[in-house]
Structure formats: C-alpha cells, structure tokens
Amino acid sequence: LVLNIETKEFLYGNPAVCMMLGYAKEEIKGKSLKDVHPEESLETAIAEFDAFVKENKRITLELPLLRKDKSTFPVTISASLVTWDEQDCLVGFITDITQKRIIEQEKLESELRYRKLFDSSKDAIMTIVPPRWKFTAGNATILEMFQVENMEEWMTLGPWDVSPIIQ
C-alpha cells in the first residue's frame, strides 16, 4: 500500500493487498488508515505512523487489519518512506500472518498437552542435554523415586548420580 503522508490516504494498492482487504484496485485509492484498521488498533496504527513520519524510523509491527466486509486478520506491516508522483509517501509491505498464528496456537496447545502428560505421569520422566549430561527437567515422580528435595537439586545431578553402581 502507498499512503500519502499529508492526507493519510492510500494512493495505490497492489492486487495482492487489494485482494487481502477485499477492495477492487480502484476502491482502495482514497481510503485511509481508519478504513483498514479496526477501532481497537487504530490508535496504535496512527501513533506508529506518526512516529515513523516524524522520526523517519523504519517500522515493522503486527496489527490486525480490517477487510471491506469488516472481518479482521493479523498482519505484519513493514514500512519505508518513498516519493510517489512527487509526493512524500509511506509504502507499507503487508504480510498476512493468519497461518502463522494458527500454527503458533496449535503448537501452544500441543505443548500444553505434552506438559500435562509429562507432569501427571506416574512414570519418572526426565530430560538431559549434552555436553554436560545433567538433568534439565523432570516430573514430580522423580522427586519421590530418587528422594530429591526439589527440581533445582534434581537439575544439579546427572544419570551417574542416581543409577546403581552395578546394573
């Protein structure tokens, strides 16, 4: 998107961003920040825009955008100052991060399921990492099984500290 710094109106949107926002190429021209940012993030978008113009600092931020149909979607916006048709403008490069957010949420849910299994298991579960080969984590069962006071103490030990001499 190309945005006129003075009027804060869009001068141009490429086909990809127009499709993302649900506008025809001709419709995007003349729209402004308030047309593409939901009310809850508009103040942040305007503040970032103003700081960018004032300080000429490069920005990259994550915000929701508002489609023509009033639905929202998360994006990353990177911007630079340019001269467009002899006007000072901001060029915003927009990346739809909907899939990224979905994957992050699925990963978080998976990690929570794993953590629940790890913590509630009656089997002793522990992790070690080379090159020190000290324990880096363990579940509650190890405290009782290996008669260790707490996790901090557990993580000072290695397998050789808790294994029988003869196996």
mmCIF file of C-alpha atoms in Angstrom:
data_model
loop_
_atom_site.group_PDB
_atom_site.id
_atom_site.type_symbol
_atom_site.label_atom_id
_atom_site.label_comp_id
_atom_site.label_asym_id
_atom_site.label_seq_id
_atom_site.Cartn_x
_atom_site.Cartn_y
_atom_site.Cartn_z
ATOM 1 C CA LEU A 1 0.000 0.000 0.000
ATOM 2 C CA VAL A 2 1.182 3.509 -0.784
ATOM 3 C CA LEU A 3 -0.062 6.117 1.695
ATOM 4 C CA ASN A 4 0.215 9.898 1.262
ATOM 5 C CA ILE A 5 1.893 11.245 4.410
ATOM 6 C CA GLU A 6 -0.044 14.528 4.468
ATOM 7 C CA THR A 7 -3.566 13.331 3.684
ATOM 8 C CA LYS A 8 -3.094 9.850 5.165
ATOM 9 C CA GLU A 9 -4.992 8.461 2.197
ATOM 10 C CA PHE A 10 -3.982 5.496 0.080
ATOM 11 C CA LEU A 11 -2.758 6.291 -3.399
ATOM 12 C CA TYR A 12 -2.195 2.734 -4.555
ATOM 13 C CA GLY A 13 -2.665 -0.867 -3.550
ATOM 14 C CA ASN A 14 -1.229 -3.756 -5.492
ATOM 15 C CA PRO A 15 -3.545 -6.629 -6.483
ATOM 16 C CA ALA A 16 -2.397 -8.841 -3.587
ATOM 17 C CA VAL A 17 -3.175 -6.286 -0.877
ATOM 18 C CA CYS A 18 -6.454 -5.329 -2.549
ATOM 19 C CA MET A 19 -7.473 -8.981 -2.528
ATOM 20 C CA MET A 20 -6.421 -9.330 1.140
ATOM 21 C CA LEU A 21 -8.551 -6.336 2.088
ATOM 22 C CA GLY A 22 -11.461 -7.178 -0.216
ATOM 23 C CA TYR A 23 -11.287 -3.981 -2.263
ATOM 24 C CA ALA A 24 -11.024 -3.517 -6.011
ATOM 25 C CA LYS A 25 -7.876 -1.683 -7.086
ATOM 26 C CA GLU A 26 -9.929 1.453 -7.817
ATOM 27 C CA GLU A 27 -11.673 1.340 -4.422
ATOM 28 C CA ILE A 28 -8.507 1.374 -2.315
ATOM 29 C CA LYS A 29 -7.481 4.782 -3.628
ATOM 30 C CA GLY A 30 -8.719 7.454 -1.225
ATOM 31 C CA LYS A 31 -9.214 5.046 1.700
ATOM 32 C CA SER A 32 -7.337 5.877 4.887
ATOM 33 C CA LEU A 33 -5.901 4.184 7.979
ATOM 34 C CA LYS A 34 -9.327 4.249 9.657
ATOM 35 C CA ASP A 35 -10.737 2.196 6.786
ATOM 36 C CA VAL A 36 -8.260 -0.670 7.177
ATOM 37 C CA HIS A 37 -7.632 -0.793 10.925
ATOM 38 C CA PRO A 38 -10.228 -1.999 13.418
ATOM 39 C CA GLU A 39 -11.181 0.504 16.089
ATOM 40 C CA GLU A 40 -9.228 -1.296 18.829
ATOM 41 C CA SER A 41 -5.911 -0.964 16.946
ATOM 42 C CA LEU A 42 -6.483 2.302 15.068
ATOM 43 C CA GLU A 43 -4.871 4.455 17.759
ATOM 44 C CA THR A 44 -1.740 2.264 17.727
ATOM 45 C CA ALA A 45 -1.607 2.321 13.921
ATOM 46 C CA ILE A 46 -1.867 6.121 13.820
ATOM 47 C CA ALA A 47 0.727 6.560 16.596
ATOM 48 C CA GLU A 48 3.157 4.251 14.775
ATOM 49 C CA PHE A 49 2.505 6.077 11.505
ATOM 50 C CA ASP A 50 3.104 9.484 13.109
ATOM 51 C CA ALA A 51 6.300 8.306 14.853
ATOM 52 C CA PHE A 52 7.524 6.793 11.619
ATOM 53 C CA VAL A 53 6.969 10.011 9.668
ATOM 54 C CA LYS A 54 8.375 12.266 12.419
ATOM 55 C CA GLU A 55 11.479 10.216 13.176
ATOM 56 C CA ASN A 56 11.860 8.592 9.760
ATOM 57 C CA LYS A 57 12.363 5.318 11.589
ATOM 58 C CA ARG A 58 11.780 2.013 9.882
ATOM 59 C CA ILE A 59 8.840 0.142 11.362
ATOM 60 C CA THR A 60 7.744 -3.437 11.471
ATOM 61 C CA LEU A 61 4.730 -4.261 13.559
ATOM 62 C CA GLU A 62 1.982 -6.800 13.953
ATOM 63 C CA LEU A 63 -1.567 -5.488 13.925
ATOM 64 C CA PRO A 64 -4.964 -6.685 12.792
ATOM 65 C CA LEU A 65 -6.295 -5.237 9.543
ATOM 66 C CA LEU A 66 -9.923 -4.655 8.682
ATOM 67 C CA ARG A 67 -11.355 -6.013 5.439
ATOM 68 C CA LYS A 68 -14.089 -4.312 3.474
ATOM 69 C CA ASP A 69 -16.556 -6.891 4.885
ATOM 70 C CA LYS A 70 -15.480 -5.801 8.433
ATOM 71 C CA SER A 71 -13.726 -9.090 9.230
ATOM 72 C CA THR A 72 -10.201 -8.799 10.617
ATOM 73 C CA PHE A 73 -6.986 -10.713 10.076
ATOM 74 C CA PRO A 74 -3.489 -10.438 11.594
ATOM 75 C CA VAL A 75 -0.661 -8.966 9.546
ATOM 76 C CA THR A 76 2.931 -7.867 9.772
ATOM 77 C CA ILE A 77 3.465 -4.392 8.358
ATOM 78 C CA SER A 78 6.885 -3.131 7.315
ATOM 79 C CA ALA A 79 7.131 0.404 6.004
ATOM 80 C CA SER A 80 9.525 2.747 4.255
ATOM 81 C CA LEU A 81 9.392 6.353 3.102
ATOM 82 C CA VAL A 82 9.377 6.999 -0.653
ATOM 83 C CA THR A 83 8.499 9.708 -3.119
ATOM 84 C CA TRP A 84 5.490 8.719 -5.252
ATOM 85 C CA ASP A 85 4.274 11.052 -8.003
ATOM 86 C CA GLU A 86 6.267 13.860 -6.363
ATOM 87 C CA GLN A 87 4.551 13.278 -3.000
ATOM 88 C CA ASP A 88 6.132 12.061 0.236
ATOM 89 C CA CYS A 89 4.589 8.691 0.929
ATOM 90 C CA LEU A 90 4.841 5.670 3.101
ATOM 91 C CA VAL A 91 4.986 2.292 1.403
ATOM 92 C CA GLY A 92 3.628 -0.466 3.591
ATOM 93 C CA PHE A 93 4.514 -4.075 2.879
ATOM 94 C CA ILE A 94 1.818 -6.288 4.335
ATOM 95 C CA THR A 95 2.084 -9.977 5.125
ATOM 96 C CA ASP A 96 -0.962 -11.963 6.201
ATOM 97 C CA ILE A 97 0.139 -13.983 9.244
ATOM 98 C CA THR A 98 -3.120 -15.859 9.800
ATOM 99 C CA GLN A 99 -1.454 -19.232 9.143
ATOM 100 C CA LYS A 100 1.464 -18.320 11.403
ATOM 101 C CA ARG A 101 -0.947 -17.509 14.232
ATOM 102 C CA ILE A 102 -2.857 -20.769 13.679
ATOM 103 C CA ILE A 103 0.384 -22.749 13.794
ATOM 104 C CA GLU A 104 1.533 -20.889 16.928
ATOM 105 C CA GLN A 105 -1.793 -21.672 18.631
ATOM 106 C CA GLU A 106 -1.608 -25.336 17.621
ATOM 107 C CA LYS A 107 1.965 -25.509 18.906
ATOM 108 C CA LEU A 108 0.957 -23.937 22.215
ATOM 109 C CA GLU A 109 -1.927 -26.387 22.615
ATOM 110 C CA SER A 110 0.382 -29.288 21.785
ATOM 111 C CA GLU A 111 2.949 -28.075 24.313
ATOM 112 C CA LEU A 112 0.236 -27.780 26.980
ATOM 113 C CA ARG A 113 -0.946 -31.348 26.261
ATOM 114 C CA TYR A 114 2.649 -32.593 26.448
ATOM 115 C CA ARG A 115 3.244 -30.685 29.688
ATOM 116 C CA LYS A 116 0.089 -32.169 31.230
ATOM 117 C CA LEU A 117 1.181 -35.714 30.270
ATOM 118 C CA PHE A 118 4.732 -35.046 31.469
ATOM 119 C CA ASP A 119 3.653 -33.593 34.810
ATOM 120 C CA SER A 120 0.906 -36.111 35.600
ATOM 121 C CA SER A 121 2.730 -39.305 34.623
ATOM 122 C CA LYS A 122 3.339 -41.855 37.372
ATOM 123 C CA ASP A 123 6.467 -42.873 35.456
ATOM 124 C CA ALA A 124 9.666 -40.963 36.119
ATOM 125 C CA ILE A 125 10.331 -38.748 33.104
ATOM 126 C CA MET A 126 13.465 -36.674 32.799
ATOM 127 C CA THR A 127 15.491 -34.893 30.157
ATOM 128 C CA ILE A 128 19.233 -34.424 29.781
ATOM 129 C CA VAL A 129 21.225 -32.355 27.321
ATOM 130 C CA PRO A 130 24.818 -32.782 26.142
ATOM 131 C CA PRO A 131 27.587 -31.877 26.668
ATOM 132 C CA ARG A 132 27.122 -31.573 30.455
ATOM 133 C CA TRP A 133 24.696 -34.519 30.645
ATOM 134 C CA LYS A 134 22.963 -33.020 33.670
ATOM 135 C CA PHE A 135 19.206 -33.344 34.041
ATOM 136 C CA THR A 136 17.387 -30.332 32.602
ATOM 137 C CA ALA A 137 13.854 -31.241 33.651
ATOM 138 C CA GLY A 138 11.836 -33.912 35.364
ATOM 139 C CA ASN A 139 8.342 -34.626 36.536
ATOM 140 C CA ALA A 140 7.103 -34.890 40.131
ATOM 141 C CA THR A 141 7.545 -38.675 40.206
ATOM 142 C CA ILE A 142 11.336 -38.338 40.114
ATOM 143 C CA LEU A 143 11.354 -36.388 43.375
ATOM 144 C CA GLU A 144 9.879 -39.318 45.247
ATOM 145 C CA MET A 145 11.591 -42.075 43.273
ATOM 146 C CA PHE A 146 15.072 -40.613 43.611
ATOM 147 C CA GLN A 147 14.464 -38.938 47.010
ATOM 148 C CA VAL A 148 15.339 -35.482 45.760
ATOM 149 C CA GLU A 149 14.131 -32.360 47.601
ATOM 150 C CA ASN A 150 13.182 -30.237 44.582
ATOM 151 C CA MET A 151 13.734 -29.646 40.869
ATOM 152 C CA GLU A 152 16.657 -27.296 41.484
ATOM 153 C CA GLU A 153 18.527 -30.102 43.251
ATOM 154 C CA TRP A 154 17.485 -32.573 40.533
ATOM 155 C CA MET A 155 18.990 -30.374 37.843
ATOM 156 C CA THR A 156 22.404 -30.467 39.563
ATOM 157 C CA LEU A 157 22.526 -34.244 39.064
ATOM 158 C CA GLY A 158 23.410 -36.463 36.137
ATOM 159 C CA PRO A 159 22.397 -40.059 35.378
ATOM 160 C CA TRP A 160 25.523 -41.377 37.124
ATOM 161 C CA ASP A 161 24.355 -39.766 40.388
ATOM 162 C CA VAL A 162 21.106 -41.734 40.523
ATOM 163 C CA SER A 163 21.985 -45.002 38.780
ATOM 164 C CA PRO A 164 23.072 -48.124 40.688
ATOM 165 C CA ILE A 165 26.780 -48.906 40.520
ATOM 166 C CA ILE A 166 26.076 -52.383 39.176
ATOM 167 C CA GLN A 167 23.216 -52.877 36.768
#
